[in-house]
PDB file of C-alpha atoms in Angstrom:
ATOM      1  CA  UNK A   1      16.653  -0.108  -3.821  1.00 42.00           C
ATOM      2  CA  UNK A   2      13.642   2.446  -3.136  1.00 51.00           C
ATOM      3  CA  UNK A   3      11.705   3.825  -5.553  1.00 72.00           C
ATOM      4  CA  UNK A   4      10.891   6.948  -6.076  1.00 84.00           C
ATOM      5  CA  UNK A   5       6.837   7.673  -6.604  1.00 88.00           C
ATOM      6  CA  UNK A   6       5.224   9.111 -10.090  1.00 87.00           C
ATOM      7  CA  UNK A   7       4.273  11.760  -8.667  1.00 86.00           C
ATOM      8  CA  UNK A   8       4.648  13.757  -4.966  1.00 88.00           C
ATOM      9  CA  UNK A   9       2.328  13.664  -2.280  1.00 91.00           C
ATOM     10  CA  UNK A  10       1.906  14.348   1.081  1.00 93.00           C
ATOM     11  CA  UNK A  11       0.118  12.479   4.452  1.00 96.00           C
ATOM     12  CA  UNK A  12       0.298  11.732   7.921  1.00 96.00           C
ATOM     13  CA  UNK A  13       1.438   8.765  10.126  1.00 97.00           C
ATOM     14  CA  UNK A  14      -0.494   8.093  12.589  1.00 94.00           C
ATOM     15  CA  UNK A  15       0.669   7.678  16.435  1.00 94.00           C
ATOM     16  CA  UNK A  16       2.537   5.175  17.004  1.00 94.00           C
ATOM     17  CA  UNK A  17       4.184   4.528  13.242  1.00 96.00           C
ATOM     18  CA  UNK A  18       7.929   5.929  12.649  1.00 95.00           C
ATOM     19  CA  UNK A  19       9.951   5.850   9.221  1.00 94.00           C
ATOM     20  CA  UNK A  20      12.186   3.291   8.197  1.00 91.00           C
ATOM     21  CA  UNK A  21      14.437   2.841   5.642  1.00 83.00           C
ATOM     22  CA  UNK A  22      12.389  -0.133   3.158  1.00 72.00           C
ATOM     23  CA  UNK A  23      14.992  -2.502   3.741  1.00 65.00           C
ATOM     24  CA  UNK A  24      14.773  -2.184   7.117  1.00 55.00           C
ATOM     25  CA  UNK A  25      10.961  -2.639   7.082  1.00 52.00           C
ATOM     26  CA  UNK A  26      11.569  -6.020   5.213  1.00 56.00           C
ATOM     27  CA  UNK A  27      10.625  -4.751   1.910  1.00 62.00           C
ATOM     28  CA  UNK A  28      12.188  -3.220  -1.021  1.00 68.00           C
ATOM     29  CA  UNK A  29      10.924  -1.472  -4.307  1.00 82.00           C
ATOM     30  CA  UNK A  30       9.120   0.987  -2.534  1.00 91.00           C
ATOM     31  CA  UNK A  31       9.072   4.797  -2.101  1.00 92.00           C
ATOM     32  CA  UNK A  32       8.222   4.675   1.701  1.00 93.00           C
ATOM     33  CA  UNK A  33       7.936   2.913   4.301  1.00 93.00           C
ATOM     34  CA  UNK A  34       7.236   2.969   8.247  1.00 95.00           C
ATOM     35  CA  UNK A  35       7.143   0.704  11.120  1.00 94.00           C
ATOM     36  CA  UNK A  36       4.832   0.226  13.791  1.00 94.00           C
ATOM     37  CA  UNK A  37       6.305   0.957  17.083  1.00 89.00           C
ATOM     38  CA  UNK A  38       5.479  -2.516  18.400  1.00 85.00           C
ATOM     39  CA  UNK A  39       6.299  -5.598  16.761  1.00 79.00           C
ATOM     40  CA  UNK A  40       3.128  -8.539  17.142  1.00 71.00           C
ATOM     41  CA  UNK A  41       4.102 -12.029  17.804  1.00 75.00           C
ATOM     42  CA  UNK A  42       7.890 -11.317  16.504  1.00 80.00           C
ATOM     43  CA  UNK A  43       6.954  -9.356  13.511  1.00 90.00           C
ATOM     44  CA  UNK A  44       6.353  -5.655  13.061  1.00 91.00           C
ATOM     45  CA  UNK A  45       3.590  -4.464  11.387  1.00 94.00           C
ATOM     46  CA  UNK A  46       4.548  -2.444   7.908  1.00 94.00           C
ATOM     47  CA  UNK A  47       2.736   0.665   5.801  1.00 96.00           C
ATOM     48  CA  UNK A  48       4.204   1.055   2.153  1.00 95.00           C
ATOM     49  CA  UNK A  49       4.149   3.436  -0.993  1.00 96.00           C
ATOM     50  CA  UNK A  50       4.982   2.354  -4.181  1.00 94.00           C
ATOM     51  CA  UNK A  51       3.615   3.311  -7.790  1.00 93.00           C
ATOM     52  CA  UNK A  52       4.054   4.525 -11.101  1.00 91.00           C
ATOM     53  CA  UNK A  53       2.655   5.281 -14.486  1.00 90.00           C
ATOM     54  CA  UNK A  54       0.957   2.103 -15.777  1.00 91.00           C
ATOM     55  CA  UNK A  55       0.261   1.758 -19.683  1.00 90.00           C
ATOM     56  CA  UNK A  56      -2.668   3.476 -21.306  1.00 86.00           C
ATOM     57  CA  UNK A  57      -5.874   1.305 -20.616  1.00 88.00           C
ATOM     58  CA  UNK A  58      -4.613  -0.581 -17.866  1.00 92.00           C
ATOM     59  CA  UNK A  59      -7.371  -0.883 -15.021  1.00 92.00           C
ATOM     60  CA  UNK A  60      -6.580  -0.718 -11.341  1.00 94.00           C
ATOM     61  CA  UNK A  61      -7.994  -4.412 -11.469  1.00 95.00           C
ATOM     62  CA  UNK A  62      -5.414  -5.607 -13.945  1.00 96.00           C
ATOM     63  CA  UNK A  63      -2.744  -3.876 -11.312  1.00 96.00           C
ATOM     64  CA  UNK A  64      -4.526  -5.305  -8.619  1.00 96.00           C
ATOM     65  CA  UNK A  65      -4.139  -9.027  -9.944  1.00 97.00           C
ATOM     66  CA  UNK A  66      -0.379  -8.500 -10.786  1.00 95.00           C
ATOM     67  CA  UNK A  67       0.647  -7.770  -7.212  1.00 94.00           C
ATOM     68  CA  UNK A  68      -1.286 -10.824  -5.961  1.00 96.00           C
ATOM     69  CA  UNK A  69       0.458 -12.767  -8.336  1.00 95.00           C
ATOM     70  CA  UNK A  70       3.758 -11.237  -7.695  1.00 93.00           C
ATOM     71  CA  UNK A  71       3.208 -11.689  -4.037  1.00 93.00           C
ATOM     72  CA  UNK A  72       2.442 -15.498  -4.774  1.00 94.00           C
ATOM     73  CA  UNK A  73       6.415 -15.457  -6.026  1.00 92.00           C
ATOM     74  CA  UNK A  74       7.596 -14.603  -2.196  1.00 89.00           C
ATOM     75  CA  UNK A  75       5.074 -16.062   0.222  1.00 91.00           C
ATOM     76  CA  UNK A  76       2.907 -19.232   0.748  1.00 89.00           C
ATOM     77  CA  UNK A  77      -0.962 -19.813   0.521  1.00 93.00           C
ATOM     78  CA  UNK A  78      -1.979 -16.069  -0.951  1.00 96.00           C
ATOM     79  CA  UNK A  79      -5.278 -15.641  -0.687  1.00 96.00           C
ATOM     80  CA  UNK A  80      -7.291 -12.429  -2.036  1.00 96.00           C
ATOM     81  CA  UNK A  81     -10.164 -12.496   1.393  1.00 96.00           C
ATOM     82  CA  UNK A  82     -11.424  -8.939  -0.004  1.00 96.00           C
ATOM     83  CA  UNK A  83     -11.708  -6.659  -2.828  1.00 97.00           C
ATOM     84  CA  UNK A  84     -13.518  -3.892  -3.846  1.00 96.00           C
ATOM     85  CA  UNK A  85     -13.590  -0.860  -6.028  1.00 93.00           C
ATOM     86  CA  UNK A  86     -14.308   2.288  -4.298  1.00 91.00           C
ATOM     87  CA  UNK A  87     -13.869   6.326  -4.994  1.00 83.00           C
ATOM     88  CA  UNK A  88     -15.357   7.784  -8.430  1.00 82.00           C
ATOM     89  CA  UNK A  89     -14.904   8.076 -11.678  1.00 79.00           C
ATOM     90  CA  UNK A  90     -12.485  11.095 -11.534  1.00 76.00           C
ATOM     91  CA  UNK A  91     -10.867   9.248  -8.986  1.00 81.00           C
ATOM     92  CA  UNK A  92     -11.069   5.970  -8.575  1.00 87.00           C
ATOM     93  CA  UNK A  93      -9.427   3.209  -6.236  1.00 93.00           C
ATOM     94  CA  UNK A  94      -9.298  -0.528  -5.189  1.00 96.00           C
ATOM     95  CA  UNK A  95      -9.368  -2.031  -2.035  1.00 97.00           C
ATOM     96  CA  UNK A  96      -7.828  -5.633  -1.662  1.00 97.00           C
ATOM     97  CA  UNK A  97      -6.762  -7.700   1.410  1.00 98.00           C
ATOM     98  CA  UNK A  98      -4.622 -10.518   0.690  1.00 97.00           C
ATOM     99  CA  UNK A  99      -4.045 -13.238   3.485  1.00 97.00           C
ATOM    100  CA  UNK A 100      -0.557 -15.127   3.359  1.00 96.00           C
ATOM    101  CA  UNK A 101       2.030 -17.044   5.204  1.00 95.00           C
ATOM    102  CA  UNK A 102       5.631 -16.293   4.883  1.00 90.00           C
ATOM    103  CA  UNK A 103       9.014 -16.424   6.837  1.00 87.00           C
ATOM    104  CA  UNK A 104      10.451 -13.114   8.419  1.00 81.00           C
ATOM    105  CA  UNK A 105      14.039 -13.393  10.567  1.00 78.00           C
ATOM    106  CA  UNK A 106      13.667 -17.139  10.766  1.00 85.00           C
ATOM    107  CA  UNK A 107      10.007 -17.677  11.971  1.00 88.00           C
ATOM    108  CA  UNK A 108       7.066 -18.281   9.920  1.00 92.00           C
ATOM    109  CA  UNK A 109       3.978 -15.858  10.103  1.00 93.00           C
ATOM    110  CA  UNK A 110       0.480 -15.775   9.146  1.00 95.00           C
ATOM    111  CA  UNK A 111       0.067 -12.460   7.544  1.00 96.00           C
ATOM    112  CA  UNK A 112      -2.597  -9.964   6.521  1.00 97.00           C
ATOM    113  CA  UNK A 113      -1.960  -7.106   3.622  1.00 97.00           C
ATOM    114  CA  UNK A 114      -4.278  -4.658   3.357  1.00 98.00           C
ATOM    115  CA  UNK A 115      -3.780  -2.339  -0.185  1.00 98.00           C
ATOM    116  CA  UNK A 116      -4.898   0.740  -1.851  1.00 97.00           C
ATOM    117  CA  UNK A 117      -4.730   1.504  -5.208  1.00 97.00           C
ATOM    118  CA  UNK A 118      -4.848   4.805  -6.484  1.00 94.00           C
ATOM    119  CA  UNK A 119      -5.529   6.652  -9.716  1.00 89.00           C
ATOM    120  CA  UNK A 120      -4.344  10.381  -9.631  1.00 84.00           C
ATOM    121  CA  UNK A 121      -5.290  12.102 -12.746  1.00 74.00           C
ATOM    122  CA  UNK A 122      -2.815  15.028 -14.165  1.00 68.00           C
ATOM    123  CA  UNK A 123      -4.891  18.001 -14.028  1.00 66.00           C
ATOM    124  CA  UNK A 124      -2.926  19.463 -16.900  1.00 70.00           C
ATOM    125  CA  UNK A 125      -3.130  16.350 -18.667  1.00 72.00           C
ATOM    126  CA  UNK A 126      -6.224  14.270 -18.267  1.00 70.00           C
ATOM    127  CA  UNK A 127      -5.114  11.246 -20.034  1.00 73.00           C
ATOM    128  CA  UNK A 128      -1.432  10.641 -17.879  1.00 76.00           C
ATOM    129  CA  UNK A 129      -2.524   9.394 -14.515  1.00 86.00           C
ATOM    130  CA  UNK A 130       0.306   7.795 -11.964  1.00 90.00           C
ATOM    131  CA  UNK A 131      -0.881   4.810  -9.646  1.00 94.00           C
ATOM    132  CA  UNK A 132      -0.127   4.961  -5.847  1.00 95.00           C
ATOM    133  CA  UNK A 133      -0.409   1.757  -3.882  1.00 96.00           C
ATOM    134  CA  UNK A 134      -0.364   1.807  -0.213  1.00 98.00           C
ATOM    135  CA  UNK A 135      -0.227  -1.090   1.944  1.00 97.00           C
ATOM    136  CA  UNK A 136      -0.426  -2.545   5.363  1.00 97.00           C
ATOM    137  CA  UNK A 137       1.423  -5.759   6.284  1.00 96.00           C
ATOM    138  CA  UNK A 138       0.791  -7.196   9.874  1.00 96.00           C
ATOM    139  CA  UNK A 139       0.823 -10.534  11.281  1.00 95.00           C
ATOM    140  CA  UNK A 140      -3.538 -11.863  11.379  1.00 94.00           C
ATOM    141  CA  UNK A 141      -3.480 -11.264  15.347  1.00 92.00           C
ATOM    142  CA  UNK A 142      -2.210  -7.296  15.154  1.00 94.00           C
ATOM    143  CA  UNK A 143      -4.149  -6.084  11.745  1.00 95.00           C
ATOM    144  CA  UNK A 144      -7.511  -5.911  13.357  1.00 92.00           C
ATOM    145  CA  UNK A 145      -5.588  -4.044  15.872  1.00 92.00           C
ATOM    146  CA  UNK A 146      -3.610  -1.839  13.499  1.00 96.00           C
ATOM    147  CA  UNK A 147      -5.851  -1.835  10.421  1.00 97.00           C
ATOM    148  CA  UNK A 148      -7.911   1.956  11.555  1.00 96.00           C
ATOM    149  CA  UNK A 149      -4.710   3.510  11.818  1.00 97.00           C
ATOM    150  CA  UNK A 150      -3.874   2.658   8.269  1.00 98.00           C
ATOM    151  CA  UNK A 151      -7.091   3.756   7.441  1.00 96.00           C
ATOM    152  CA  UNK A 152      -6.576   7.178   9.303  1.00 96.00           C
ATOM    153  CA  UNK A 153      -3.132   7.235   7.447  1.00 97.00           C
ATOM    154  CA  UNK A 154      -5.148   6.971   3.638  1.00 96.00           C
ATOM    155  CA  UNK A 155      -7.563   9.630   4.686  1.00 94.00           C
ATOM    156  CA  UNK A 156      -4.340  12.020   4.926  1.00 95.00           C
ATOM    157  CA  UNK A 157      -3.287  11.057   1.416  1.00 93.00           C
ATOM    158  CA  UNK A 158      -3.152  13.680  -0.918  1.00 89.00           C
ATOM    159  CA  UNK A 159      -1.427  15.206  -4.075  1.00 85.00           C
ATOM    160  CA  UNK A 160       1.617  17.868  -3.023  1.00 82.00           C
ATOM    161  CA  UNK A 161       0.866  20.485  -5.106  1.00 73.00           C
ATOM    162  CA  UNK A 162       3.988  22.297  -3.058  1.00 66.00           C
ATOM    163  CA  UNK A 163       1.986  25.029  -2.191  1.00 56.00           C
ATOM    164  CA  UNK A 164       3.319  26.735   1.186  1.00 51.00           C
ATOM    165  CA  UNK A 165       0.804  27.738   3.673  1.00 47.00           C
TER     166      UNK A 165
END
């Protein structure tokens, strides 16, 4: 069943992505979620927003580590190959890429999962702050290929602050 995020925001797709319903993208739990118009090597490359409000003191890294270890429940050989902490202290993120293996209608694929983890800070309320995780799942042949216009696609992340313009 999707999720609904901690708080609303707005962004672009890139060229080439289109919506999907998360159970149709092969994933569930999640907010969002949108395909890549053309599948690699019988699998189609995935972006996906989840979050929520974590506990008071909990560190992106701490988050971080849980959805490894979560993701160790449904694949094979999970691997962090990356991590990093990035943005600033009023906002800061994490970076990860996980490598994986795990079986999608029938076939077995080596996978890649890029995430971002996000801190937004209530500006009314300095001390509640929501987590937004965005991810990229494609098989290790296509993420090279797809990985810039995920990055494009975090770039157009923002707060909606439902302003009209």
């Amino acid at each position: 069943m999707p999720t609904v995020l901690p708080v609303p925001i707005e962004f672009r797709l890139p060229e080439g992505w289109l919506p999907a319903r998360p159970e149709g993208a092969g994933v569930s739990d999640v907010a969002f979620a949108a395909v890549h118009s053309r599948p690699g090597a019988g699998f189609t490359a995935n972006i996906t927003i989840d979050g929520g409000f974590p506990k008071d003191g909990v560190t992106l890294t701490e988050i971080a580590d849980a959805s490894v270890e979560r993701l160790r429940e449904l694949a094979e050989s999970v691997e962090m190959v990356h991590r990093s902490e990035v943005g600033s202290e009023d906002a800061p993120a994490l970076t990860q890429r996980l490598s994986f293996s795990a079986v999608a209608d029938g076939a077995r694929h080596e996978l890649l999962q890029s995430q971002v983890y996000l801190f937004l800070v209530d500006t009314e309320n300095p001390h509640k702050r929501a987590m937004i995780r965005l991810a990229l799942t494609a098989t290790t042949a296509q993420h090279g290929e797809v990985l810039h216009q995920f990055q494009d696609f975090v770039r157009s992340v923002r707060p909606d602050n439902g302003a009209v313009s």
